[in-house]
Tab-separated table of C-alpha atoms in Angstrom:
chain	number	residue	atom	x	y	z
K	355	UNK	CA	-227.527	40.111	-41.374
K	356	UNK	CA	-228.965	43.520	-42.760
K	357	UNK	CA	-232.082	41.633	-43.340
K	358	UNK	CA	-231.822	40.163	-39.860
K	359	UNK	CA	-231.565	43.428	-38.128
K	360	UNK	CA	-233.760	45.961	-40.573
K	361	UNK	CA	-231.154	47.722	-41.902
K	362	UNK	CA	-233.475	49.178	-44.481
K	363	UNK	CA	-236.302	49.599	-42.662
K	364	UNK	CA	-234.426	51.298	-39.865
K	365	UNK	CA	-232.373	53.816	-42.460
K	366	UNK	CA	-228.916	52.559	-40.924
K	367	UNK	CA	-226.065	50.790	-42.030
K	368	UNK	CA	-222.687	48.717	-40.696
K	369	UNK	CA	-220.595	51.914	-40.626
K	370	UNK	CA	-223.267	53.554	-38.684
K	371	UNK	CA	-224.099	50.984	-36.128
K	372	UNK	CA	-220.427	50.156	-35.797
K	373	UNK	CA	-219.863	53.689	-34.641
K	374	UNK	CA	-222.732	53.845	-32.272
K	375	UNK	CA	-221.956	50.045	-30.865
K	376	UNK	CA	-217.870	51.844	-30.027
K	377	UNK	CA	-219.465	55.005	-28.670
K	378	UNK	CA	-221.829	52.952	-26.188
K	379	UNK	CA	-218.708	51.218	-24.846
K	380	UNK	CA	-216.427	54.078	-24.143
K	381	UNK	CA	-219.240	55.574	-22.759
K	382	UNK	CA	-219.838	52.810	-19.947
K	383	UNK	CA	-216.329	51.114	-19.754
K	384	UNK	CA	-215.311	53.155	-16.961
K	385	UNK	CA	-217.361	50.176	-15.071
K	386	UNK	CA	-214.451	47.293	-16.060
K	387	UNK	CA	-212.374	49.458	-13.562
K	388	UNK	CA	-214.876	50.577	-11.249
K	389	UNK	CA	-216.458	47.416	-10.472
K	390	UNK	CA	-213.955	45.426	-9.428
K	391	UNK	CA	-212.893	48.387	-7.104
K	392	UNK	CA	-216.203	48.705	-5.685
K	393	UNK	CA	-216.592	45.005	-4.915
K	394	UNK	CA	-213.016	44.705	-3.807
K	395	UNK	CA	-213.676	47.060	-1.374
K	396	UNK	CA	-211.050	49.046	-2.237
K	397	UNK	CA	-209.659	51.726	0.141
K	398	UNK	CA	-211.590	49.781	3.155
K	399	UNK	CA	-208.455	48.163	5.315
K	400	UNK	CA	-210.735	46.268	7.590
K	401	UNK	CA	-213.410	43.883	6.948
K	402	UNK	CA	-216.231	42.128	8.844
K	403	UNK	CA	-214.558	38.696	10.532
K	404	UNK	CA	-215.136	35.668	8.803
K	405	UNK	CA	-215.263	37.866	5.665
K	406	UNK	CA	-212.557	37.621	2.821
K	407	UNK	CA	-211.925	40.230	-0.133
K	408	UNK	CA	-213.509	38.483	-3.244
K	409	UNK	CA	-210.823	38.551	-6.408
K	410	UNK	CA	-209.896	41.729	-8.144
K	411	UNK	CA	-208.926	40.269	-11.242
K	412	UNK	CA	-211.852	37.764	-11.561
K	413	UNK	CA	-214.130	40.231	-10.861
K	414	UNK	CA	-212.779	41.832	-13.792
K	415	UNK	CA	-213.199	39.317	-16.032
K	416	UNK	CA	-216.936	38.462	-14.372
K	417	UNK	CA	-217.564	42.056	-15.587
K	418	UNK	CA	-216.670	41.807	-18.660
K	419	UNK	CA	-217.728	38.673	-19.537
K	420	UNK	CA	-221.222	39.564	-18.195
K	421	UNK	CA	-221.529	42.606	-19.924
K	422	UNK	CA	-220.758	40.920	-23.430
K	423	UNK	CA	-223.546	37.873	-22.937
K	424	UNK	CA	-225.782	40.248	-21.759
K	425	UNK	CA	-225.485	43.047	-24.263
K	426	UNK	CA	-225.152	40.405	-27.278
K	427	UNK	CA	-228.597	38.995	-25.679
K	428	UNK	CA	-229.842	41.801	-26.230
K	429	UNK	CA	-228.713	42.858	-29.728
K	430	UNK	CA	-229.034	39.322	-31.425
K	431	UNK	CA	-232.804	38.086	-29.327
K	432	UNK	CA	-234.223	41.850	-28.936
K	433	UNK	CA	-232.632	43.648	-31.371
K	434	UNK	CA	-232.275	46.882	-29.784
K	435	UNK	CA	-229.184	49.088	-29.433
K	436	UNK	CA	-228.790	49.090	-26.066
K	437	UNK	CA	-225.445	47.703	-23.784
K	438	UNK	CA	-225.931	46.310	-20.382
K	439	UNK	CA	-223.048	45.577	-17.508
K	440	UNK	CA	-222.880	45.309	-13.570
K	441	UNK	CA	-224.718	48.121	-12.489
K	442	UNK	CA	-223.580	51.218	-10.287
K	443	UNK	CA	-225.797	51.499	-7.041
K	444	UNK	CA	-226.381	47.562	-7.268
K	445	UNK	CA	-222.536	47.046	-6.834
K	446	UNK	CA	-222.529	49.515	-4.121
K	447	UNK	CA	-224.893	47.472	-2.226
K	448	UNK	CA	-223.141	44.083	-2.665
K	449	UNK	CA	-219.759	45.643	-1.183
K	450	UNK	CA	-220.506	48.507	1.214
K	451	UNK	CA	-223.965	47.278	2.517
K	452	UNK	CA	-224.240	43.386	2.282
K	453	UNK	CA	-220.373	42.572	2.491
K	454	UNK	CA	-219.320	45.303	4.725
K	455	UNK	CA	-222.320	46.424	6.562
K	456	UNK	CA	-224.012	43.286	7.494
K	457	UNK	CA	-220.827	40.986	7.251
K	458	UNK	CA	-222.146	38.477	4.573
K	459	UNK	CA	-219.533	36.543	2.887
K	460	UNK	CA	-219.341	37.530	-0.714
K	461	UNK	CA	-220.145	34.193	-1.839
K	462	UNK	CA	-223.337	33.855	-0.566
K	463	UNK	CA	-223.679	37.684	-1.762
K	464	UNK	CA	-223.494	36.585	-5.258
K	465	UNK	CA	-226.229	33.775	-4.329
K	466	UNK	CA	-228.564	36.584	-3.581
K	467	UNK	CA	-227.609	38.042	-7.038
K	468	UNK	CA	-228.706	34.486	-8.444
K	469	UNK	CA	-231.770	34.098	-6.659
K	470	UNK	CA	-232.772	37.894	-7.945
K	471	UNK	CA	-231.717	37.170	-11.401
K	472	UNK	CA	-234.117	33.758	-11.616
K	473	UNK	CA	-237.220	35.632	-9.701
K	474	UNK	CA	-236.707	38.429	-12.602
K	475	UNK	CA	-236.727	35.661	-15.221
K	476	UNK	CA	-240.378	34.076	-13.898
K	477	UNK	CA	-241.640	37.706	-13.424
K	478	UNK	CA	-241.023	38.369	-16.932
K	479	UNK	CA	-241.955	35.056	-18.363
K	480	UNK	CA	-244.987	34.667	-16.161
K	481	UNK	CA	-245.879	38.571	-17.224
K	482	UNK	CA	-246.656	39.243	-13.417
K	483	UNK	CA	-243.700	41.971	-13.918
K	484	UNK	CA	-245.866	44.779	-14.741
K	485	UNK	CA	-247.992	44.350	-11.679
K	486	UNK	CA	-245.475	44.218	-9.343
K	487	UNK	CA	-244.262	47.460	-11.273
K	488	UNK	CA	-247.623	49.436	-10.844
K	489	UNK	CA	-247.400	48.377	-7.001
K	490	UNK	CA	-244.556	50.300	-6.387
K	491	UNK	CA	-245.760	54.138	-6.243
K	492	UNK	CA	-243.701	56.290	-8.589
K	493	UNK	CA	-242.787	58.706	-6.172
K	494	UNK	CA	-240.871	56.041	-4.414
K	495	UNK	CA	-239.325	54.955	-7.374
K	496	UNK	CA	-237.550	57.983	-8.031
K	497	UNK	CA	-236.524	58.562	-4.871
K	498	UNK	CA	-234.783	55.358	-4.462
K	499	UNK	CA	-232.669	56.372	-7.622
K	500	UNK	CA	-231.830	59.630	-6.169
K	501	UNK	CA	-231.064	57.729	-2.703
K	502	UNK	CA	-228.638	56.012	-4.492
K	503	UNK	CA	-227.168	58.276	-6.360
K	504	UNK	CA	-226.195	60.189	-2.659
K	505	UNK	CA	-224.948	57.303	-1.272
K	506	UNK	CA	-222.780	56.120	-4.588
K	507	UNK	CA	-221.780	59.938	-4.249
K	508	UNK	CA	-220.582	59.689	-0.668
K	509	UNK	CA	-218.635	56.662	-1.635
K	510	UNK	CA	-216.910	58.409	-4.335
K	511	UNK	CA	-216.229	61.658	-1.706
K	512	UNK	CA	-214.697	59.218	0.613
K	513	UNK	CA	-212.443	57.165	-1.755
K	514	UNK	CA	-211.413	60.326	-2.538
K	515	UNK	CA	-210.445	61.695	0.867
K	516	UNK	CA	-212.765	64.443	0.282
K	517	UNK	CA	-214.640	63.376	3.422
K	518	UNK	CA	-213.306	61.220	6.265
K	519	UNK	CA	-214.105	59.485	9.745
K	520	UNK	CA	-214.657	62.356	12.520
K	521	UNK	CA	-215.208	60.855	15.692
K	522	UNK	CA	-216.960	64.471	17.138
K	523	UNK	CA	-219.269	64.828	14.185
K	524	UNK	CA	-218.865	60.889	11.912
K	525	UNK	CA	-217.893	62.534	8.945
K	526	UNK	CA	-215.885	65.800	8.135
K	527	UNK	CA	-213.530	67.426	5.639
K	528	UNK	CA	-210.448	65.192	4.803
K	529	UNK	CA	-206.765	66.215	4.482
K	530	UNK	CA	-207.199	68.535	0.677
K	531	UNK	CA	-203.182	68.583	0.784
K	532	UNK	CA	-202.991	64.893	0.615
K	533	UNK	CA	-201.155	63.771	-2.555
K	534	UNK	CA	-204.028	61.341	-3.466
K	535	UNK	CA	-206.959	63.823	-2.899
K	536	UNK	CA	-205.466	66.002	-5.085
K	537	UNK	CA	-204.925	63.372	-7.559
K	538	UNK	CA	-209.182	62.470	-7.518
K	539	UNK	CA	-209.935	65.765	-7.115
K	540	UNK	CA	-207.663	66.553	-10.703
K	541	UNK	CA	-210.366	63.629	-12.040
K	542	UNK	CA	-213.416	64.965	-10.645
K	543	UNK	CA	-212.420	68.851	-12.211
K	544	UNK	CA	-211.506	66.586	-15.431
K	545	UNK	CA	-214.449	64.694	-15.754
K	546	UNK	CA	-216.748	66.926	-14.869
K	547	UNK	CA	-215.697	69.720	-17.632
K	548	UNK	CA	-215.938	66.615	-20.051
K	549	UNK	CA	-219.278	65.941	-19.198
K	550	UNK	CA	-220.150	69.807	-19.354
K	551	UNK	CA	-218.874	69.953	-22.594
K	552	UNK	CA	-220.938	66.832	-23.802
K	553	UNK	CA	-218.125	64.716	-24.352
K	554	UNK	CA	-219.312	61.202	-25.036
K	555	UNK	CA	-217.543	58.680	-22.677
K	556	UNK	CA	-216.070	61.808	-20.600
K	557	UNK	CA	-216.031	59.406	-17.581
K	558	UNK	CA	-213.529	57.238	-19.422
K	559	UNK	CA	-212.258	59.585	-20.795
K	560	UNK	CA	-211.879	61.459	-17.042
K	561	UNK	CA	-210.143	58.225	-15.461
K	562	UNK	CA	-207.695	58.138	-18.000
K	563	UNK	CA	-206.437	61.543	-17.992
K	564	UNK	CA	-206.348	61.081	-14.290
K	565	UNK	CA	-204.240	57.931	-14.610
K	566	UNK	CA	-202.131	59.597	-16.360
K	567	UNK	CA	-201.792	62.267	-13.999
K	568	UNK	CA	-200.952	60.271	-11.364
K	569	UNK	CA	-197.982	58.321	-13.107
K	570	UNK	CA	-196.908	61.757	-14.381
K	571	UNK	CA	-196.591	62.550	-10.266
K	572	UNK	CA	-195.810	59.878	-8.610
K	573	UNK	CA	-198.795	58.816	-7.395
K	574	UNK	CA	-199.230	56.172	-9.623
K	575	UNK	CA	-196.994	53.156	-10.796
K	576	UNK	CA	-196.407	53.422	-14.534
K	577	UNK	CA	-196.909	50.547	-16.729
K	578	UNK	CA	-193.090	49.210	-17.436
K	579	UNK	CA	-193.571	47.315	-20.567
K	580	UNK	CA	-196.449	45.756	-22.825
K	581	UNK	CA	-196.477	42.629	-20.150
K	582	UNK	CA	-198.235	45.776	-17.833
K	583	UNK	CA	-200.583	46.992	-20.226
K	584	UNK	CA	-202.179	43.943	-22.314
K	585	UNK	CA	-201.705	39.971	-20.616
K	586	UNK	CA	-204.185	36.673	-21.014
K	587	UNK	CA	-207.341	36.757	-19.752
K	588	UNK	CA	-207.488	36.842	-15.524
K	589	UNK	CA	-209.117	33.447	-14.719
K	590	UNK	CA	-212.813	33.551	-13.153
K	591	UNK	CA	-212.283	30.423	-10.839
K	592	UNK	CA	-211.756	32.364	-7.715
K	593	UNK	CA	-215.361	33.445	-8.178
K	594	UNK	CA	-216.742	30.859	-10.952
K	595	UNK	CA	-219.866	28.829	-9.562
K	596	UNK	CA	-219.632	30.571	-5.857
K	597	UNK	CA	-222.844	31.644	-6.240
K	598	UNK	CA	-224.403	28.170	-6.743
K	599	UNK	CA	-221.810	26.605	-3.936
K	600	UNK	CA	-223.729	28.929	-1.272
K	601	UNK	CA	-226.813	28.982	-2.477
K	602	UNK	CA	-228.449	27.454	0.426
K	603	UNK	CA	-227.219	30.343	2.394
K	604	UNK	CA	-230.026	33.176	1.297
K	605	UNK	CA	-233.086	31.238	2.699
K	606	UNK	CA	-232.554	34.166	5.959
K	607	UNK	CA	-235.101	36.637	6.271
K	608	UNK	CA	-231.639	39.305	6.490
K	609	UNK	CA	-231.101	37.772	2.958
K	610	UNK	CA	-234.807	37.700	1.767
K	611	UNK	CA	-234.530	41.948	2.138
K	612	UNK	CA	-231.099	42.110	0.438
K	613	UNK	CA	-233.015	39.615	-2.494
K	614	UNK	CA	-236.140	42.202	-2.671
K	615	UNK	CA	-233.471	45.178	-2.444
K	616	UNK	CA	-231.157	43.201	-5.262
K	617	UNK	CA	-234.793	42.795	-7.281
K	618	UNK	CA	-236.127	45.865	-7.170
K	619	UNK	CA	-233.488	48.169	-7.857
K	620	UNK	CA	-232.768	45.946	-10.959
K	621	UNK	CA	-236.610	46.129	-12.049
K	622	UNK	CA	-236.978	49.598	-12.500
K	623	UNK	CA	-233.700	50.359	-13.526
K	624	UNK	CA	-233.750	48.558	-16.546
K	625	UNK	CA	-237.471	49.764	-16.963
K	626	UNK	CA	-236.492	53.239	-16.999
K	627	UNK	CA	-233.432	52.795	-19.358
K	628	UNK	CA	-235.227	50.755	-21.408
K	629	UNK	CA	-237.710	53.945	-21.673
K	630	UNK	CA	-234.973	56.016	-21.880
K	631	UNK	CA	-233.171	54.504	-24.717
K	632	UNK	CA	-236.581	54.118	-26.665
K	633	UNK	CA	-238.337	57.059	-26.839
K	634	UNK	CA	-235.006	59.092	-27.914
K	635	UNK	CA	-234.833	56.143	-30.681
K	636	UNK	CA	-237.863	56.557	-31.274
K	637	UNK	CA	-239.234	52.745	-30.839
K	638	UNK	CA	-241.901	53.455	-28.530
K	639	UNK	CA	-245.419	52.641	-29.961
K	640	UNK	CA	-248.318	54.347	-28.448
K	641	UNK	CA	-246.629	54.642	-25.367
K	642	UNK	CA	-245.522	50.769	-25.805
K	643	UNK	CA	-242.099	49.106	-25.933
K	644	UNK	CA	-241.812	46.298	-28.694
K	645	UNK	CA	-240.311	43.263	-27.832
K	646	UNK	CA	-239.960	44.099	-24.235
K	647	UNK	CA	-240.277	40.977	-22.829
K	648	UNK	CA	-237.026	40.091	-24.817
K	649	UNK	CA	-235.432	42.861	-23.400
K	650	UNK	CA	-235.900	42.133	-19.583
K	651	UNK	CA	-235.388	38.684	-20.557
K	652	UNK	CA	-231.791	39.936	-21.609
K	653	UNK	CA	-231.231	42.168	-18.683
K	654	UNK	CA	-232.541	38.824	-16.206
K	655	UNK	CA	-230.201	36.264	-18.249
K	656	UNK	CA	-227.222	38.263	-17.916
K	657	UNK	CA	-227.806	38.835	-13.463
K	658	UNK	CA	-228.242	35.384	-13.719
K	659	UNK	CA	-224.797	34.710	-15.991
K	660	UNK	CA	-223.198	37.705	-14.187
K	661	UNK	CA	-223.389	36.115	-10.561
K	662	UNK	CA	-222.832	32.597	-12.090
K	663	UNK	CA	-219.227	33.805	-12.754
K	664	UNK	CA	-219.018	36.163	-10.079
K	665	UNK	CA	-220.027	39.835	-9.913
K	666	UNK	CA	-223.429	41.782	-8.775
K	667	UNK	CA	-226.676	42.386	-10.618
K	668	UNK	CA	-226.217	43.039	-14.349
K	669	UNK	CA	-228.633	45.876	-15.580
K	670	UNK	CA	-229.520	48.070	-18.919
K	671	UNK	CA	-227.411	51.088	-19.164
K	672	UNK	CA	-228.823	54.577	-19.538
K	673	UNK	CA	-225.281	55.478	-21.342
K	674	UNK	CA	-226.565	53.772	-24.340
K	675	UNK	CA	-228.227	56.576	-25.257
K	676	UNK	CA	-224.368	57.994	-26.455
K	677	UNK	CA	-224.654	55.341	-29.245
K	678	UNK	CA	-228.641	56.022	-30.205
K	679	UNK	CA	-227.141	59.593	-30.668
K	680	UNK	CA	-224.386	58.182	-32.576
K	681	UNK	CA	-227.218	57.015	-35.104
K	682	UNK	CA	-227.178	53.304	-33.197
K	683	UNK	CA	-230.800	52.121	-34.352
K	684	UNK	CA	-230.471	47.995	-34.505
K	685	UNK	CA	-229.116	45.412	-32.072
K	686	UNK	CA	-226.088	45.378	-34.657
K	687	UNK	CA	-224.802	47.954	-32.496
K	688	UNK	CA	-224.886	45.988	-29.177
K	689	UNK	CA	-223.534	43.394	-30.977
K	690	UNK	CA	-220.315	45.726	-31.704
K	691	UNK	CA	-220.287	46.676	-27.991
K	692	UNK	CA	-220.441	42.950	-27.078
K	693	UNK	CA	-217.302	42.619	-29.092
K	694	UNK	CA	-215.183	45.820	-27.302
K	695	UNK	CA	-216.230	43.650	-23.754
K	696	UNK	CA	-214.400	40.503	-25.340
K	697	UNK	CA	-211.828	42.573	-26.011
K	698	UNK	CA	-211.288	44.075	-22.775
K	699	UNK	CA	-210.611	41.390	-21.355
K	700	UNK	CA	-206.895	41.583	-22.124
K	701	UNK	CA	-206.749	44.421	-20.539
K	702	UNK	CA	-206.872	43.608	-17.191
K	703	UNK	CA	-203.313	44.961	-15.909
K	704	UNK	CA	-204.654	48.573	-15.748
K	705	UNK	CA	-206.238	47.476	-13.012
K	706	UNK	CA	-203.256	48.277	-11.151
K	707	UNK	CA	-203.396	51.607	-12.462
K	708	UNK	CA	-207.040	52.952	-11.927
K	709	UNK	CA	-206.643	53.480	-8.029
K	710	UNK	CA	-209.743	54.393	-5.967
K	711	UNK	CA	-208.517	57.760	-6.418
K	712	UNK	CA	-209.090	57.403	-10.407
K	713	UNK	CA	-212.168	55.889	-10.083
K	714	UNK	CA	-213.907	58.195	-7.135
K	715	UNK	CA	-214.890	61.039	-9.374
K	716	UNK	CA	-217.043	58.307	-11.693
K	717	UNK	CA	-219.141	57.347	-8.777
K	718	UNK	CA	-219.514	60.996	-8.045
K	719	UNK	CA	-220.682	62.047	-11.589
K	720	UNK	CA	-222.732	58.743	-11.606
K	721	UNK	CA	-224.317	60.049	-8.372
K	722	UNK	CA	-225.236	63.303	-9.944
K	723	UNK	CA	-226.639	62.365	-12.782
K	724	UNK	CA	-229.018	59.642	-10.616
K	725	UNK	CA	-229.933	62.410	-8.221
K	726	UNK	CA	-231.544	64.378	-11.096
K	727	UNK	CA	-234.939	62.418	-10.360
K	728	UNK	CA	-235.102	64.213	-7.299
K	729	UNK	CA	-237.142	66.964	-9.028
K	730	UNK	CA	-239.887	64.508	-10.585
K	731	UNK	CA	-241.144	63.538	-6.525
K	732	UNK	CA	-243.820	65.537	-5.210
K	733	UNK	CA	-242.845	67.267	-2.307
K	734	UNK	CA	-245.794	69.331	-2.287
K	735	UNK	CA	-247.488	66.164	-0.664
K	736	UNK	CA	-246.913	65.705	2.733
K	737	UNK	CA	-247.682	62.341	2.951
K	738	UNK	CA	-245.593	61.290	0.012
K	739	UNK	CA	-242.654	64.012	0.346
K	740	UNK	CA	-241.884	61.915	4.151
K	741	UNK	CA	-241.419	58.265	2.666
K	742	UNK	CA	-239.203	59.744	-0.475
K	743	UNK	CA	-237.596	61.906	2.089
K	744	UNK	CA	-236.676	59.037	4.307
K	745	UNK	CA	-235.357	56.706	1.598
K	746	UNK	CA	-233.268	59.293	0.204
K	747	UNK	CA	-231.587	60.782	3.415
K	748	UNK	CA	-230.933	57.446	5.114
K	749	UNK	CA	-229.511	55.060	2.085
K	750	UNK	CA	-226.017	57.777	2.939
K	751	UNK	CA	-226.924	58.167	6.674
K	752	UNK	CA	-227.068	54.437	7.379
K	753	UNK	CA	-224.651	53.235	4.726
K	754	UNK	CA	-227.393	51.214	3.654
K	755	UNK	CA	-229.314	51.383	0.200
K	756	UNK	CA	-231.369	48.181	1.933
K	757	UNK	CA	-232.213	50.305	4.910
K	758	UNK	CA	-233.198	53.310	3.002
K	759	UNK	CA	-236.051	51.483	0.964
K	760	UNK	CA	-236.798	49.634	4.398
K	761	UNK	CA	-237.608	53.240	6.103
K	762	UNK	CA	-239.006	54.631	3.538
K	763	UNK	CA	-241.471	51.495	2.798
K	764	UNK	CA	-242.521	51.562	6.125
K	765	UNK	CA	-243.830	54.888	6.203
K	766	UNK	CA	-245.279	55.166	3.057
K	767	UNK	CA	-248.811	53.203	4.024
K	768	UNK	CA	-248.825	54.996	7.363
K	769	UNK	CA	-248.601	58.524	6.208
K	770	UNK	CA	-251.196	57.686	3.673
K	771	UNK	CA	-253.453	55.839	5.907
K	772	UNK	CA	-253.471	59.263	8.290
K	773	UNK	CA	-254.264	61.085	5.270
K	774	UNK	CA	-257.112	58.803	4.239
K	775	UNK	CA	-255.557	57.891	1.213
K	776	UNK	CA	-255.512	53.853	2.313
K	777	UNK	CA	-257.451	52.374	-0.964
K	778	UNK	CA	-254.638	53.713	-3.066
K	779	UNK	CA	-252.198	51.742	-0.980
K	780	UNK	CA	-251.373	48.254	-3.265
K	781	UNK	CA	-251.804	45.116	-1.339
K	782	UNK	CA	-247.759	44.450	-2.690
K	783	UNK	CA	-246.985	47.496	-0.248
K	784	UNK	CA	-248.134	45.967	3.019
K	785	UNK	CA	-246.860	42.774	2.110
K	786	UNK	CA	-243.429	44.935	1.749
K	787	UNK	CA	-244.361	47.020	4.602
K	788	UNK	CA	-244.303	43.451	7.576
K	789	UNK	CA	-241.243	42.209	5.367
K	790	UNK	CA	-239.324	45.308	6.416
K	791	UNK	CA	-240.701	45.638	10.122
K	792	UNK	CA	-239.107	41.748	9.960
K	793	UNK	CA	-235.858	43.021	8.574
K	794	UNK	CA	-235.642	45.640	11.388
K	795	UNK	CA	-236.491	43.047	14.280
K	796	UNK	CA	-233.976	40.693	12.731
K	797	UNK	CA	-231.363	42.937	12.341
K	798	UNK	CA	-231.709	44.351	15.589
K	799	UNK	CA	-231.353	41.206	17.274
C-alpha cells in the first residue's frame, strides 16, 4: 500500500495521512447535518402542491454514502488527498429553487442530478471539458460563486430568524428576542470566532457547541439514552433509484436550464478546488494538474452515485485543504476520510438534534467564505462589471441561483457586443445566451 500510494516519494507516512484523512472530515462533516436540512426544506411549512418533503433520514444516509464512494474514488483511482460530498450552493438549488421555487417534485429533481452527473462523465472522457471551461468567461465564473455564496447566506439569515417575510418591504429584521434566534445567533458568534482563530473543522465544531447550547436551554431535546445518539443505518429506499424512476421527466426545456445550472456549477467548482487543493500541495506541474481526468472522473461518478441513492450534485471540497495542511499528501488520506463517512452513518439520530437553528450559521460562514471571489471580477469594466453584477444580486433577489446565471448570461454578449468586444464572445455563450431567453419565455408562461 505505501508502494501503491508513494509513500516515499511523497515524504509521508500512515500516521501522517491518517491525521490529515480525520482532519478533512471534521472539517466538512457539518454537511451530514446540513444537507438533509437543506433538502428537507427545513423551517419551510408550506410546499408547492403536488410536491412532497423527500426523507430526512435517507437523505442522510444518501450523503454519506455518496461522500465515501466518491472520496474513496478519488483516493484509491486518483490518488490525491482530497474528500468530496453533496455540495453547498448545489443543494441550495435542488430545495429552495427547483423544489420550492419552480414546484418540481424532488424525484425528478434528483433525475436532473443524474442527467448532470452522466453529461460530466462524457465531457471528461470525451476531453471536450476544457473547452466548454474556456467558454465560460472568468469573470462570470467568479461571480456565480459569490452569487451563491449571498443567496446560501440569506438562507442561513432566514433559518435563523435573523431576517423574515415583510409584506411592506419582502424582507426585514426578525424577532432578535426569539428563543431560537438567539440560539443560531450563539452558533454564528461561536463559529465564527472558531474560524477567526483558525480552528480546523470550526463549523463542526460551531454546530456542536450550539447543540449543546440549545439542550442546555431548552431549546433543544436532549438525547435520552445511547438508542438517541448511535442506531442502524437509516434505510435509503425512500429515495433509492428515484432518480432513474423519473427520469423521463427532465426532457423540459424548465429542466434543460436546471441540468446546465446543476452542470455548471459542478464544473468549475470542482475545477477550482481541485486547483485549490493542488497548488498548496504542491502537485501542480507547470501550471498542470496530474491525473486530472481521474479526478473529475471521481467528482462525476460520485453525482452520478449520489443521485442514484438520493441526494444533489456531489462535488470536490475546498475544506480539504485542512488535511493537505495536516501533512495529507496521498489518496491514503481520502481513503481515511472515506472510512469516518462509513462511520457516520450510525449516527443518524443527531439529526433530531441539529435544528435549522444549529445549522444556519454554517450556511452563513459557507456564504462568506464563497463571496471572497467577489474581489477577483473586474469591476473596472463596464461591460463585464453589469453581467457579474446581475448574477450576483439576483441569485438572493429572485431566490433563484438558476435565474441569476440566466440574467447574467443574457447580458454578458450584449454589453460586449455595444462595446465592440463581439469576437471575444465564445460561440458556447450564444448558444447559452437563446437557451436562457427560452427559460424566461417558458417560465413566464
Amino acid at each position: 500500500m505505501k508502494k501503491y500510494f508513494n509513500f516515499e516519494e511523497l515524504g509521508t507516512n500512515y500516521r501522517t495521512e491518517f491525521m490529515a484523512g480525520l482532519t478533512t472530515f471534521l472539517a466538512m462533516a457539518y454537511i451530514l447535518f446540513v444537507n438533509p436540512s437543506t433538502l428537507a426544506l427545513d423551517g419551510i411549512e408550506q410546499l408547492p402542491e403536488g410536491v412532497t418533503r423527500i426523507d430526512k433520514e435517507a437523505v442522510f444516509a444518501a450523503t454519506a454514502i455518496a461522500a465515501a464512494v466518491g472520496t474513496l474514488i478519488m483516493g484509491v483511482f486518483a490518488k490525491y488527498p482530497i474528500a468530496l460530498a453533496p455540495g453547498m450552493g448545489l443543494n441550495a438549488f435542488f430545495a429552495y429553487t427547483v423544489v420550492l421555487g419552480y414546484g418540481i417534485p424532488w424525484e425528478t429533481a434528483l433525475a436532473g442530478v443524474l442527467a448532470s452527473g452522466l453529461i460530466f462523465i462524457v465531457l471528461t472522457v470525451t476531453g471536450l471539458r476544457q473547452k466548454v471551461i474556456d467558454a465560460i468567461p472568468a469573470n462570470l465564473k467568479l461571480a456565480v460563486g459569490a452569487g451563491i455564496g449571498l443567496f446560501i447566506a440569506f438562507i442561513g439569515f432566514q433559518n435563523a430568524g435573523i431576517v423574515q417575510n415583510s409584506d411592506a418591504t419582502l424582507v426585514a429584521l426578525g424577532d432578535l428576542t426569539a428563543g431560537p434566534t438567539l440560539l443560531a445567533i450563539f452558533g454564528i458568534i461561536v463559529s465564527v470566532s472558531l474560524m477567526a482563530l483558525g480552528i480546523k473543522g470550526g463549523i463542526f465544531y460551531g454546530m456542536i457547541l450550539t447543540s449543546i447550547a440549545g439542550m442546555v436551554t431548552g431549546l433543544i431535546g436532549a438525547p435520552t439514552g445511547l438508542g438517541d445518539v448511535v442506531s442502524p443505518a437509516p434505510s435509503v429506499a425512500p429515495t433509492f433509484g428515484a432518480a432513474f424512476a423519473h427520469f423521463g421527466d427532465i426532457f423540459t426545456i424548465e429542466m434543460l436550464v436546471v441540468i446546465l445550472t446543476f452542470l455548471f456549477v459542478d464544473f468549475f467548482d470542482t475545477a477550482g478546488t481541485l486547483v485549490a487543493v493542488a497548488t498548496q500541495a504542491g502537485f501542480m506541474k507547470n501550471n498542470k494538474l496530474p491525473r486530472a481526468g481521474r479526478a473529475l472522473f471521481a467528482d462525476s461518478a460520485a453525482t452520478v452515485v449520489g443521485a442514484a441513492v438520493g441526494t444533489s450534485t456531489t462535488t470536490s471540497y475546498i475544506e480539504s485543504t485542512a488535511g493537505v495542511g495536516a501533512g495529507g499528501r496521498t489518496g491514503f488520506a481520502s481513503v481515511v476520510t472515506a472510512g469516518f463517512f462509513i462511520l457516520a452513518l450510525f449516527f443518524s439520530p443527531l439529526l433530531g438534534v441539529v435544528t435549522a437553528e444549529v445549522t444556519a450559521p454554517a450556511l452563513i460562514i459557507v456564504g462568506v467564505l464563497m463571496a471572497s471571489t467577489l474581489k477577483n471580477i473586474d469591476w473596472d469594466q463596464f461591460e463585464i462589471a453589469v453581467p457579474s453584477f446581475f448574477v450576483i444580486a439576483a441569485m438572493p433577489l429572485t431566490y433563484s441561483i438558476a435565474t441569476g446565471i440566466a440574467i447574467g448570461f443574457i447580458f454578458y454578449p450584449i454589453t460586449m457586443i455595444l462595446k465592440g468586444r463581439a469576437k471575444e464572445i465564445h460561440p458556447i455563450m450564444y448558444f447559452l445566451f437563446f437557451i436562457f431567453i427560452l427559460y424566461f419565455v417558458f417560465l413566464t408562461e
